[in-house]
Coordinates of C-alpha atoms in Angstrom, one line a residue:
M1 CA -31.1 -92.2 6.1
P2 CA -29.8 -93.2 3.1
G3 CA -30.2 -90.8 0.4
A4 CA -28.6 -90.7 -2.9
R5 CA -26.1 -92.4 -5.1
D6 CA -23.6 -91.8 -7.7
R7 CA -23.9 -94.1 -10.6
G8 CA -20.5 -93.8 -11.3
T9 CA -19.4 -96.5 -8.2
A10 CA -21.3 -99.2 -7.0
P11 CA -25.4 -98.2 -6.8
V12 CA -26.9 -97.6 -3.7
A13 CA -30.7 -97.1 -2.3
T14 CA -32.9 -98.7 0.0
G15 CA -35.7 -96.4 1.6
S16 CA -35.7 -93.0 0.3
P17 CA -34.3 -93.1 -3.3
T18 CA -33.8 -89.8 -5.0
P19 CA -33.3 -89.9 -8.6
S20 CA -31.3 -87.5 -9.9
T21 CA -33.1 -86.7 -13.2
P22 CA -36.6 -87.9 -12.8
S23 CA -38.6 -87.9 -16.0
P24 CA -41.1 -85.0 -16.1
R25 CA -41.8 -85.7 -19.7
P26 CA -45.1 -87.7 -21.4
T27 CA -42.3 -90.0 -22.7
P28 CA -39.1 -90.9 -20.6
K29 CA -36.0 -90.9 -22.7
P30 CA -34.7 -94.8 -23.0
S31 CA -31.3 -94.0 -21.6
V32 CA -30.4 -93.7 -17.9
P33 CA -27.9 -90.8 -16.8
D34 CA -24.2 -91.7 -16.4
S35 CA -24.1 -89.8 -13.2
T36 CA -27.1 -89.3 -10.7
S37 CA -28.0 -88.8 -7.4
S38 CA -30.3 -91.9 -6.5
E39 CA -31.8 -92.2 -3.0
E40 CA -32.9 -94.4 -0.4
P41 CA -34.7 -94.1 2.6
L42 CA -33.1 -91.2 4.8
P43 CA -31.5 -92.3 7.8
G44 CA -33.7 -90.9 10.5
V45 CA -36.8 -90.2 8.2
D46 CA -37.6 -93.4 6.7
T47 CA -35.6 -96.1 8.9
P48 CA -37.6 -98.3 11.0
A49 CA -38.5 -96.9 14.5
T50 CA -37.2 -100.3 16.3
P51 CA -34.3 -102.8 15.5
P52 CA -35.4 -105.9 13.9
P53 CA -35.3 -109.2 16.2
S54 CA -31.7 -110.1 17.2
T55 CA -33.2 -114.0 18.1
P56 CA -34.2 -116.5 15.3
V57 CA -37.7 -115.8 14.0
V58 CA -40.3 -118.7 13.6
N59 CA -40.2 -120.2 9.9
T60 CA -43.8 -119.6 8.7
G61 CA -43.1 -119.9 5.2
T62 CA -44.3 -116.3 4.4
Y63 CA -42.8 -112.8 3.5
E64 CA -44.1 -110.3 5.9
C65 CA -45.0 -107.0 4.6
P66 CA -42.3 -104.5 5.7
G67 CA -44.3 -101.5 6.1
Y68 CA -44.3 -98.1 4.3
S69 CA -42.1 -96.2 6.2
G70 CA -42.4 -92.6 6.6
I71 CA -44.1 -91.8 3.1
Q72 CA -48.0 -92.9 3.7
L73 CA -50.4 -90.3 3.3
P74 CA -53.7 -89.7 5.2
L75 CA -56.3 -92.1 3.5
P76 CA -58.4 -88.8 2.5
M77 CA -55.4 -87.6 0.5
L78 CA -55.0 -91.1 -1.2
M79 CA -58.6 -91.6 -2.0
T80 CA -58.2 -88.2 -4.1
D81 CA -55.3 -89.3 -5.9
T82 CA -53.4 -86.6 -4.0
F83 CA -49.6 -87.2 -3.4
S84 CA -47.2 -85.2 -1.1
W85 CA -43.6 -85.8 -0.2
G86 CA -41.5 -83.7 2.1
D87 CA -42.2 -80.1 2.7
D88 CA -43.9 -79.2 -0.3
P89 CA -47.7 -78.5 -0.8
P90 CA -49.7 -81.6 -1.7
Y91 CA -50.4 -82.3 -5.5
K92 CA -53.2 -83.8 -7.1
V93 CA -51.3 -86.7 -9.5
G94 CA -54.5 -88.0 -10.6
N95 CA -58.3 -88.0 -11.6
G96 CA -59.7 -89.0 -8.4
N97 CA -60.5 -92.3 -10.0
G98 CA -56.9 -93.9 -9.7
D99 CA -55.8 -92.7 -13.2
V100 CA -52.5 -91.2 -12.2
N101 CA -50.1 -88.8 -14.5
W102 CA -47.0 -90.7 -13.6
R103 CA -45.1 -87.9 -15.5
S104 CA -46.1 -85.4 -12.4
N105 CA -43.4 -83.5 -11.0
P106 CA -44.6 -80.1 -10.2
Y107 CA -41.6 -79.2 -7.8
Q108 CA -39.0 -80.8 -10.1
K109 CA -37.5 -82.6 -7.5
P110 CA -36.0 -86.2 -7.8
S111 CA -36.9 -87.4 -4.5
W112 CA -40.6 -86.4 -5.0
Y113 CA -40.8 -88.0 -8.4
M114 CA -39.1 -91.4 -7.1
W115 CA -41.4 -91.6 -4.0
L116 CA -44.5 -90.9 -6.2
H117 CA -43.2 -94.1 -8.2
S118 CA -42.5 -96.0 -4.9
L119 CA -46.3 -96.4 -4.3
R120 CA -45.2 -96.3 -1.0
W121 CA -48.0 -93.7 -0.1
L122 CA -50.6 -96.0 -0.5
G123 CA -49.8 -97.5 2.8
K124 CA -53.0 -96.1 4.4
G125 CA -55.1 -97.4 1.8
I126 CA -53.6 -101.0 1.7
E127 CA -54.0 -101.3 5.6
A128 CA -57.7 -100.0 5.6
G129 CA -58.2 -102.3 2.8
A130 CA -57.0 -105.4 4.5
K131 CA -59.2 -104.5 7.7
G132 CA -62.3 -104.7 5.5
D133 CA -62.3 -101.1 3.8
R134 CA -63.5 -102.5 0.5
K135 CA -63.5 -98.8 -1.1
A136 CA -60.0 -98.1 0.1
L137 CA -58.8 -101.4 -1.3
N138 CA -60.4 -101.0 -4.4
H139 CA -59.0 -97.3 -4.7
S140 CA -55.5 -98.5 -3.9
M141 CA -55.4 -101.5 -6.3
A142 CA -56.8 -99.3 -9.2
I143 CA -53.7 -96.7 -8.5
I144 CA -51.1 -100.1 -8.3
R145 CA -52.8 -101.2 -11.8
D146 CA -52.6 -97.9 -13.2
W147 CA -49.1 -97.7 -12.6
V148 CA -48.4 -101.0 -13.9
Q149 CA -50.4 -100.2 -17.3
D150 CA -48.8 -96.9 -17.7
N151 CA -45.4 -98.1 -16.9
P152 CA -44.7 -101.5 -19.0
Y153 CA -41.7 -103.3 -18.4
T154 CA -39.0 -102.3 -18.8
W155 CA -39.1 -99.1 -17.2
K156 CA -35.4 -98.5 -16.9
G157 CA -35.6 -95.3 -19.2
D158 CA -37.3 -93.6 -16.3
V159 CA -34.9 -92.9 -13.5
G160 CA -37.9 -92.4 -11.0
A161 CA -39.6 -95.6 -11.8
W162 CA -36.2 -97.4 -11.9
E163 CA -34.9 -96.1 -8.3
A164 CA -38.2 -96.9 -6.8
T165 CA -38.4 -100.5 -8.1
M166 CA -37.8 -102.4 -4.8
H167 CA -39.9 -100.2 -2.9
R168 CA -42.6 -100.7 -5.2
T169 CA -42.1 -104.3 -5.0
N170 CA -42.7 -104.4 -1.7
V171 CA -46.3 -102.4 -1.7
L172 CA -47.1 -105.1 -4.5
L173 CA -46.3 -107.6 -1.9
C174 CA -48.1 -105.7 0.6
A175 CA -51.3 -105.6 -1.7
R176 CA -51.2 -108.8 -2.3
Q177 CA -51.2 -109.9 1.2
A178 CA -54.0 -107.3 1.9
V179 CA -56.4 -108.7 -1.0
L180 CA -56.4 -112.2 0.5
T181 CA -56.7 -111.2 3.9
A182 CA -59.8 -108.6 3.0
L183 CA -61.3 -111.6 0.8
K184 CA -60.7 -114.3 3.4
V185 CA -59.0 -116.4 0.8
T186 CA -55.7 -118.3 0.3
K187 CA -55.3 -118.0 -3.6
L188 CA -55.4 -114.7 -5.4
P189 CA -58.3 -114.4 -7.3
T190 CA -58.1 -114.8 -11.2
Q191 CA -59.2 -110.8 -11.5
Y192 CA -55.9 -109.9 -9.9
A193 CA -53.6 -112.3 -11.9
W194 CA -52.3 -109.1 -13.2
L195 CA -50.6 -108.3 -9.9
D196 CA -48.7 -111.8 -9.9
K197 CA -47.5 -110.9 -13.4
A198 CA -46.1 -107.5 -12.2
L199 CA -44.2 -109.0 -9.3
I200 CA -42.7 -111.3 -11.9
D201 CA -41.4 -108.2 -14.0
H202 CA -40.3 -106.4 -11.1
A203 CA -38.4 -109.3 -9.9
Q204 CA -36.8 -109.7 -13.4
F205 CA -36.1 -106.1 -13.3
M206 CA -34.1 -106.7 -10.1
I207 CA -32.3 -109.5 -11.5
V208 CA -31.0 -107.6 -14.5
N209 CA -30.3 -104.4 -12.8
W210 CA -28.8 -105.3 -9.5
S211 CA -27.4 -102.4 -7.6
G212 CA -24.5 -104.6 -6.1
P213 CA -23.5 -104.6 -2.7
S214 CA -24.8 -101.2 -1.4
N215 CA -27.6 -100.5 0.8
H216 CA -29.6 -100.0 -2.7
G217 CA -28.8 -103.7 -3.8
T218 CA -29.3 -105.0 -0.2
D219 CA -33.0 -103.9 -0.4
E220 CA -33.3 -104.9 -3.9
S221 CA -32.2 -108.5 -3.0
I222 CA -34.9 -108.6 0.3
A223 CA -37.4 -107.7 -2.4
L224 CA -36.6 -110.4 -4.8
F225 CA -36.5 -112.8 -1.9
G226 CA -40.2 -111.6 -0.8
V227 CA -41.3 -112.3 -4.5
G228 CA -39.7 -115.7 -4.5
C229 CA -41.1 -116.6 -1.1
T230 CA -44.6 -115.2 -1.9
L231 CA -45.1 -116.8 -5.1
K232 CA -43.2 -120.1 -4.5
R233 CA -40.3 -119.5 -6.7
P234 CA -37.2 -121.1 -5.2
E235 CA -34.9 -119.7 -7.8
L236 CA -35.5 -116.4 -7.0
K237 CA -35.1 -116.9 -3.3
A238 CA -31.9 -119.0 -4.0
L239 CA -30.5 -115.9 -6.2
A240 CA -31.7 -113.2 -3.6
V241 CA -29.7 -115.4 -1.0
N242 CA -26.7 -115.6 -3.1
R243 CA -26.5 -112.0 -3.5
L244 CA -26.8 -111.2 0.0
S245 CA -24.1 -113.4 1.3
E246 CA -21.9 -111.7 -1.5
A247 CA -22.9 -108.1 -0.6
I248 CA -22.6 -108.7 3.2
T249 CA -18.6 -109.0 3.1
K250 CA -18.3 -105.7 1.0
A251 CA -21.4 -103.7 2.3
I252 CA -19.9 -104.1 6.1
D253 CA -16.1 -105.2 6.7
T254 CA -14.6 -106.9 9.6
Q255 CA -14.2 -104.0 11.5
G256 CA -17.8 -102.5 11.2
S257 CA -17.2 -99.8 8.6
T258 CA -19.8 -99.8 5.8
N259 CA -19.0 -98.9 2.1
E260 CA -21.3 -96.0 2.4
Q261 CA -19.0 -93.4 3.9
S262 CA -21.8 -92.0 5.8
V263 CA -22.5 -92.6 9.8
G264 CA -26.3 -92.1 8.8
Y265 CA -26.1 -94.9 6.3
A266 CA -24.2 -96.9 8.3
M267 CA -27.2 -96.6 11.0
F268 CA -29.4 -97.7 8.2
N269 CA -27.4 -100.6 7.1
Y270 CA -27.4 -102.1 10.8
L271 CA -31.4 -102.1 10.5
L272 CA -31.4 -103.1 6.7
W273 CA -29.4 -106.3 7.5
G274 CA -31.5 -107.1 10.5
R275 CA -34.5 -107.0 8.2
A276 CA -32.7 -109.4 5.7
T277 CA -31.9 -111.7 8.1
T278 CA -35.6 -111.9 9.6
A279 CA -37.0 -112.2 5.8
L280 CA -34.7 -115.2 5.2
Q281 CA -35.5 -116.9 8.6
R282 CA -39.1 -116.4 8.4
C283 CA -39.3 -117.8 4.9
G284 CA -37.0 -121.1 5.8
S285 CA -33.6 -119.7 4.5
N286 CA -30.3 -119.9 6.7
P287 CA -28.6 -116.4 6.6
G288 CA -25.5 -117.9 7.9
P289 CA -23.0 -116.6 10.7
V290 CA -21.5 -113.4 8.4
I291 CA -24.6 -111.2 8.4
A292 CA -24.6 -111.5 12.2
Q293 CA -20.7 -111.1 12.7
R294 CA -20.9 -108.0 10.7
R295 CA -23.8 -106.6 12.1
A296 CA -22.1 -106.9 15.6
A297 CA -19.2 -105.2 14.4
L298 CA -21.2 -102.4 13.2
S299 CA -23.2 -102.1 16.1
E300 CA -19.9 -101.5 18.0
W301 CA -18.9 -99.2 15.2
L302 CA -22.0 -97.1 15.5
A303 CA -21.6 -97.0 19.4
L304 CA -18.1 -95.6 19.3
S305 CA -19.4 -93.0 16.7
T306 CA -22.2 -91.7 18.9
K307 CA -21.7 -88.1 20.6
S308 CA -21.9 -87.6 23.9
T309 CA -25.3 -85.6 23.2
G310 CA -26.9 -89.0 22.4
E311 CA -27.0 -88.5 18.5
L312 CA -25.1 -89.6 15.9
P313 CA -22.5 -87.3 14.0
Q314 CA -23.7 -86.0 10.5
V315 CA -20.6 -87.7 8.8
G316 CA -21.3 -88.3 5.1
D317 CA -25.0 -88.0 3.9
A318 CA -26.6 -87.7 7.3
V319 CA -29.5 -85.9 8.9
R320 CA -29.7 -85.1 12.8
Q321 CA -30.6 -88.5 14.4
K322 CA -30.3 -90.6 17.3
P323 CA -28.8 -94.0 17.2
T324 CA -31.2 -97.0 17.2
G325 CA -30.8 -99.2 20.6
A326 CA -30.8 -103.1 20.3
A327 CA -31.1 -104.7 23.4
G328 CA -28.1 -106.0 25.3
T329 CA -25.4 -104.1 22.5
A330 CA -23.3 -101.2 22.8
L331 CA -25.7 -99.7 20.7
D332 CA -28.1 -99.7 23.6
Y333 CA -25.6 -98.3 25.7
V334 CA -25.3 -95.0 23.9
A335 CA -28.9 -94.8 22.8
S336 CA -29.9 -94.9 26.9
L337 CA -27.0 -92.5 27.5
G338 CA -25.2 -95.0 29.4
K339 CA -28.2 -96.3 31.5
K340 CA -28.4 -99.9 29.9
G341 CA -26.8 -102.0 27.7
T342 CA -23.1 -103.2 27.3
R343 CA -20.7 -100.4 27.6
P344 CA -18.1 -100.5 24.6
S345 CA -14.3 -101.6 25.7
K346 CA -12.7 -99.1 23.7
R347 CA -12.5 -95.3 24.5
V348 CA -11.0 -94.6 21.0
A349 CA -11.0 -96.5 18.0
V350 CA -9.0 -95.9 14.3
F351 CA -10.8 -97.9 11.6
D352 CA -8.8 -98.6 8.5
A353 CA -12.1 -97.2 6.0
G354 CA -11.0 -93.8 7.5
Y355 CA -12.6 -93.0 10.5
V356 CA -11.4 -92.1 14.3
F357 CA -14.0 -91.7 16.8
G358 CA -12.9 -90.8 20.3
R359 CA -14.0 -89.8 23.6
T360 CA -12.9 -88.8 26.7
G361 CA -14.9 -91.4 28.4
W362 CA -18.3 -93.3 28.9
G363 CA -19.7 -91.6 31.8
E364 CA -17.5 -93.6 34.4
T365 CA -16.4 -90.3 36.4
R366 CA -18.6 -87.6 34.9
P367 CA -22.4 -87.6 33.3
F368 CA -22.3 -89.4 29.9
A369 CA -23.5 -86.1 28.3
Q370 CA -20.4 -84.1 29.7
E371 CA -18.2 -86.4 28.1
S372 CA -16.2 -84.8 25.2
T373 CA -16.7 -86.6 21.7
Y374 CA -15.0 -86.4 18.2
S375 CA -14.7 -87.8 14.8
I376 CA -11.8 -87.4 12.3
R377 CA -12.1 -88.7 8.6
Y378 CA -9.6 -89.6 6.3
G379 CA -8.9 -92.8 3.7
A380 CA -10.0 -93.6 0.2
A381 CA -11.6 -90.8 -2.1
R382 CA -15.3 -90.0 -1.8
T383 CA -18.0 -92.3 -3.3
L384 CA -21.4 -93.4 -2.8
H385 CA -22.7 -91.3 0.4
G386 CA -19.5 -89.8 1.3
H387 CA -18.4 -86.0 1.4
D388 CA -15.2 -84.2 0.7
D389 CA -14.6 -84.2 4.5
H390 CA -11.2 -85.8 4.5
M391 CA -9.3 -84.3 7.4
S392 CA -12.6 -83.0 9.2
I393 CA -13.0 -82.9 12.6
T394 CA -16.8 -82.9 14.5
Y395 CA -16.5 -82.3 18.4
A396 CA -19.1 -82.4 21.1
S397 CA -18.1 -81.0 24.5
H398 CA -19.9 -79.3 27.5
G399 CA -23.2 -81.1 26.5
R400 CA -23.3 -79.3 23.3
D401 CA -22.1 -79.6 19.7
V402 CA -18.9 -77.6 19.3
L403 CA -17.8 -78.3 15.6
I404 CA -20.2 -79.3 13.3
D405 CA -20.8 -81.4 9.9
P406 CA -23.2 -78.8 8.1
G407 CA -25.1 -82.0 7.3
H408 CA -27.0 -83.3 4.4
S409 CA -28.9 -81.2 1.8
G410 CA -30.7 -84.0 -0.1
Y411 CA -30.7 -85.1 -3.5
Q412 CA -31.4 -82.5 -5.8
L413 CA -28.6 -81.6 -8.1
D414 CA -27.9 -77.8 -7.0
K415 CA -25.5 -75.5 -5.5
W416 CA -26.6 -76.3 -2.0
Q417 CA -25.7 -80.1 -2.6
A418 CA -22.5 -79.2 -4.1
W419 CA -21.7 -77.2 -1.2
S420 CA -22.7 -79.7 1.4
K421 CA -20.5 -82.2 -0.1
S422 CA -17.4 -80.0 -0.8
Q423 CA -14.5 -79.4 1.5
A424 CA -15.9 -75.9 2.1
A425 CA -18.7 -77.5 4.1
H426 CA -16.3 -79.0 6.4
N427 CA -13.8 -78.4 9.4
V428 CA -10.6 -78.5 7.2
M429 CA -8.0 -76.6 5.5
T430 CA -9.3 -75.7 2.2
I431 CA -7.4 -74.0 -0.8
P432 CA -10.4 -72.4 -2.6
S433 CA -8.1 -71.0 -5.5
A434 CA -7.1 -74.2 -6.4
D435 CA -8.9 -76.9 -8.8
T436 CA -9.2 -79.2 -5.9
A437 CA -10.6 -83.0 -6.2
S438 CA -11.6 -86.1 -4.0
V439 CA -8.6 -87.7 -3.0
A440 CA -7.3 -90.4 -0.7
T441 CA -6.1 -89.3 2.4
Q442 CA -3.5 -91.0 4.5
L443 CA -3.3 -91.4 8.1
V444 CA 0.0 -91.3 8.6
R445 CA 0.7 -91.8 12.6
A446 CA -1.8 -92.1 15.6
S447 CA -0.6 -91.8 19.3
I448 CA -3.2 -92.9 21.9
T449 CA -2.9 -92.0 25.8
P450 CA -5.0 -91.7 28.9
T451 CA -5.4 -87.9 28.5
W452 CA -4.4 -87.1 24.9
E453 CA -4.6 -88.6 21.2
S454 CA -2.8 -87.2 18.3
Y455 CA -3.0 -87.9 14.7
S456 CA -1.0 -86.6 11.5
L457 CA -2.9 -86.9 8.1
A458 CA -1.5 -85.9 4.8
D459 CA -2.8 -85.7 1.1
S460 CA -2.7 -83.8 -2.0
P461 CA -5.9 -82.4 -3.3
A462 CA -4.8 -80.4 -6.3
P463 CA -2.1 -80.8 -8.7
G464 CA 1.0 -79.2 -7.3
V465 CA -0.6 -78.9 -3.8
T466 CA -0.2 -80.7 -0.8
R467 CA -1.9 -80.5 2.7
K468 CA -1.1 -81.9 6.0
R469 CA -3.0 -82.0 9.6
D470 CA -1.9 -83.0 12.7
V471 CA -4.5 -83.1 15.3
L472 CA -4.1 -83.2 19.0
V473 CA -7.4 -84.0 21.4
L474 CA -6.9 -83.4 25.0
K475 CA -8.9 -84.6 28.2
D476 CA -9.1 -82.3 31.3
P477 CA -9.3 -79.6 29.6
D478 CA -11.3 -81.0 26.9
L479 CA -10.0 -79.0 23.7
I480 CA -8.7 -80.0 20.3
I481 CA -5.4 -78.1 18.6
T482 CA -4.6 -78.4 14.8
L483 CA -1.8 -77.2 12.9
D484 CA -2.5 -77.2 9.3
R485 CA 0.1 -76.9 6.5
G486 CA -0.4 -76.1 2.8
Q487 CA 2.2 -75.9 0.0
A488 CA 1.9 -75.1 -3.4
T489 CA 3.9 -74.6 -6.5
D490 CA 2.3 -71.3 -6.9
T491 CA 0.4 -68.8 -4.7
Q492 CA -2.5 -70.0 -3.0
R493 CA -5.5 -68.9 -0.9
Y494 CA -5.7 -71.1 2.2
E495 CA -8.7 -71.1 4.5
T496 CA -8.9 -73.3 8.0
L497 CA -12.6 -73.6 8.4
W498 CA -14.5 -74.2 11.7
H499 CA -18.3 -74.9 11.4
L500 CA -20.2 -74.1 14.6
A501 CA -23.8 -74.9 15.6
P502 CA -26.4 -72.3 14.5
D503 CA -27.2 -71.2 17.9
Q504 CA -23.6 -69.7 18.4
K505 CA -22.9 -66.0 18.3
V506 CA -19.1 -65.1 17.0
R507 CA -17.0 -62.3 18.1
V508 CA -13.7 -61.8 16.6
Q509 CA -11.5 -60.1 19.3
S510 CA -8.4 -59.9 17.4
P511 CA -6.6 -61.2 14.4
T512 CA -5.6 -64.3 16.8
T513 CA -9.0 -64.8 18.9
A514 CA -12.8 -65.4 18.2
V515 CA -15.2 -66.1 20.8
A516 CA -18.7 -68.2 19.9
S517 CA -21.1 -67.8 22.6
G518 CA -24.3 -69.6 23.2
T519 CA -26.8 -69.7 26.4
K520 CA -24.5 -71.3 28.8
S521 CA -21.1 -71.8 27.5
R522 CA -18.6 -70.5 25.3
T523 CA -16.2 -71.6 22.3
Y524 CA -12.6 -70.0 22.1
L525 CA -11.1 -70.3 18.6
L526 CA -7.6 -69.3 18.4
Q527 CA -5.3 -68.9 15.9
I528 CA -2.1 -69.2 17.6
P529 CA 1.1 -67.6 15.7
Y530 CA 3.7 -70.2 14.8
Q531 CA 6.1 -69.6 12.0
Q532 CA 3.7 -67.2 10.2
Q533 CA 2.1 -64.4 11.9
P534 CA -1.7 -63.8 11.2
A535 CA -2.7 -61.0 9.1
A536 CA -4.8 -58.2 10.2
D537 CA -7.6 -60.1 8.7
G538 CA -6.4 -63.3 9.5
I539 CA -9.8 -64.4 11.1
T540 CA -13.1 -63.7 9.4
V541 CA -16.7 -64.9 10.0
V542 CA -19.1 -66.2 7.0
Q543 CA -22.7 -66.9 7.8
G544 CA -25.9 -67.4 5.6
Q545 CA -24.3 -66.7 2.4
Q546 CA -25.6 -67.8 -0.8
D547 CA -23.0 -66.8 -3.4
P548 CA -20.8 -68.5 -2.9
V549 CA -22.7 -70.6 -0.7
Q550 CA -21.1 -70.9 3.0
G551 CA -22.5 -70.9 6.6
W552 CA -25.4 -73.1 6.9
Y553 CA -26.5 -76.3 8.6
Y554 CA -29.0 -78.8 7.7
P555 CA -30.4 -81.0 10.5
D556 CA -32.6 -82.9 7.7
I557 CA -32.7 -82.3 4.2
F558 CA -35.7 -80.4 4.3
H559 CA -34.6 -77.7 6.3
R560 CA -31.6 -75.3 6.4
Q561 CA -30.3 -72.9 9.1
S562 CA -28.1 -69.9 9.0
A563 CA -24.7 -71.0 10.9
P564 CA -21.6 -69.2 11.6
V565 CA -18.2 -70.5 10.0
V566 CA -15.1 -69.1 11.4
K567 CA -12.2 -68.8 8.9
F568 CA -8.7 -68.6 9.6
N569 CA -6.9 -67.2 6.4
R570 CA -3.6 -67.2 4.6
N571 CA -2.3 -66.0 1.6
G572 CA 1.0 -67.4 -0.1
T573 CA 2.7 -70.7 -1.4
T574 CA 2.9 -71.8 1.7
A575 CA 0.4 -71.7 4.8
T576 CA 1.1 -72.7 8.6
I577 CA -2.3 -72.4 10.8
L578 CA -2.1 -73.8 14.3
S579 CA -5.5 -73.5 15.8
A580 CA -7.1 -74.0 19.3
I581 CA -10.7 -75.3 19.8
V582 CA -11.5 -74.6 23.4
P583 CA -15.0 -75.0 25.0
A584 CA -15.6 -73.5 28.2
G585 CA -18.3 -72.9 30.4
S586 CA -19.6 -69.1 30.5
T587 CA -17.5 -67.7 33.2
E588 CA -14.3 -69.7 32.6
A589 CA -11.4 -67.7 30.9
V590 CA -9.2 -69.1 28.4
T591 CA -5.5 -67.7 28.2
Y592 CA -2.4 -69.0 26.3
K593 CA 1.3 -68.5 26.2
T594 CA 4.0 -69.4 23.7
R595 CA 7.6 -70.1 23.9
T596 CA 10.5 -71.8 22.3
V597 CA 13.0 -74.0 23.8
S598 CA 15.8 -75.6 21.9
G599 CA 14.1 -75.3 18.6
M600 CA 10.6 -76.6 19.9
F601 CA 7.5 -74.4 20.2
F602 CA 5.4 -74.7 23.2
V603 CA 1.8 -73.3 24.0
D604 CA 0.9 -73.4 27.7
L605 CA -3.0 -73.3 27.8
T606 CA -5.1 -72.3 30.5
V607 CA -8.8 -72.9 30.9
G608 CA -10.5 -71.8 34.0
T609 CA -8.3 -73.7 36.7
R610 CA -7.0 -76.4 34.3
K611 CA -3.5 -76.0 32.8
A612 CA -2.1 -78.1 30.0
T613 CA 1.3 -78.0 28.0
V614 CA 1.4 -79.0 24.1
R615 CA 4.6 -79.2 22.2
V616 CA 5.2 -78.9 18.4
Q617 CA 8.0 -80.8 16.8
Q618 CA 9.5 -79.5 13.8
D619 CA 8.1 -82.2 11.9
G620 CA 4.5 -80.8 13.0
R621 CA 3.7 -83.8 15.7
L622 CA 1.8 -82.7 18.4
A623 CA 1.9 -84.1 22.0
R624 CA 0.8 -83.1 25.3
I625 CA 3.8 -82.6 27.9
S626 CA 1.8 -81.5 31.0

């Protein structure tokens, strides 16, 4: 579900780009903003329904039309020059004869504007034309030629037209193929010579404005290769292959992590690089071994990230989606909930790029969906499709989401996007009274045992402020304990946030206990007194708040739901917040006791009939001792 890019870093895009400041003016300014939110196809919205073939394809010497993704409109709408994207009402952008106002942007949305310029909405007309519907073909070609005439090279001054270039290139290639098929010819008729000229212009634009080793740049290289293959221009093919060879080692590292900082975009990249391989093989170019090797590593990465619910965690810019299976892989295993494919060899994995994915198991001793799964973020500062989610945890247990990432609000530069990317939208200790910034977070240590894992993380999110989090994840009983410590040179407000699913109803029982209830289960959120006594208002709940924004969930970029956030609060120069997140059955009781022995602090937890004892060392490290 790729979506937006920050121009301050390597450009990104493929599939559902979202210009940050589309130009609604008749004459676009000749400059491009320094920092915009560009878009690619939203993972889960525009990504292919099936993975590309994993076996070599036949060399036909052709570039196959890649389709139009989810932007296609019904043919009657297209024939009246009516465009629609997202959940906004359809809008008539032309005069009904293919003369379109390309500066239209009635809803002032960058994605709407960019997808208009992508021309992918013409798919139904092009497909109908290839099957003999001459009226549909002529109208589609009229719209395409109108775009070419109204947006002469170079169109870089118009962000929407710029961001859509690689998508539009593919539409032009598909249209060219449709003309040849409909007319039953092998050579483009003279009256369509403008189409080949437009393809050369698009290729030149992508040569000069390559977005680099991001999904946007990869999509551009595939489209550039398509032009070279179609027009028999070997120099364009060679440049595209060189760029792909350069980009793959930066886009996907040897451990399978992508440079997008988004699980949704990781899934998109897996499919995208498969499409690149297929395109190269079909037109006689050797993709080499590296793409296959990195995709295999990414396949394992995605499988390890998949929740027990069978969905990918919404980490970074990501909508709610299931992984796309690929025959014989670990991805196939998780996509089928353990029914087929290859089970990953690891239960827990720590990736250098800043991800921890773990689970209680793969369905060996209990149903796949009844395992507990979690993610933890750390690593380099936010970039591309990442969020300020360092130290954040997502957690699924008892067949449901327990701790969620509130998701991806889309590419509009507004208060909702600012919130969804911020620390306040994640399960972290926040310091709302400090001027925080995106910073690198260190994973100080990690311990993995058969029945528990522990992690220590540290960073400095603001001048004069340090933040540490220790995390302990238990198996049987399944639960998570965190110890958050904040320290500042002056008094601050500290809030450890726990974002819960929209269907949960929260009741605060005391300054140390809140209970979230769903239809079949409950989650106990315990603020265990340790070093500091919680105040009378030590637990608060926020839901559906708009100023400041807090307490929401985005299953996709078009829909927003109210969702509860439980806050554990402190004021002072320092804060120590010991939390326990305990999912339980609807009839299970959850209790705990604390004790101090020889200077070490212990928590004895009981969940139903299962018990565990946790030790808190003076340096903050957490461990299970029984």
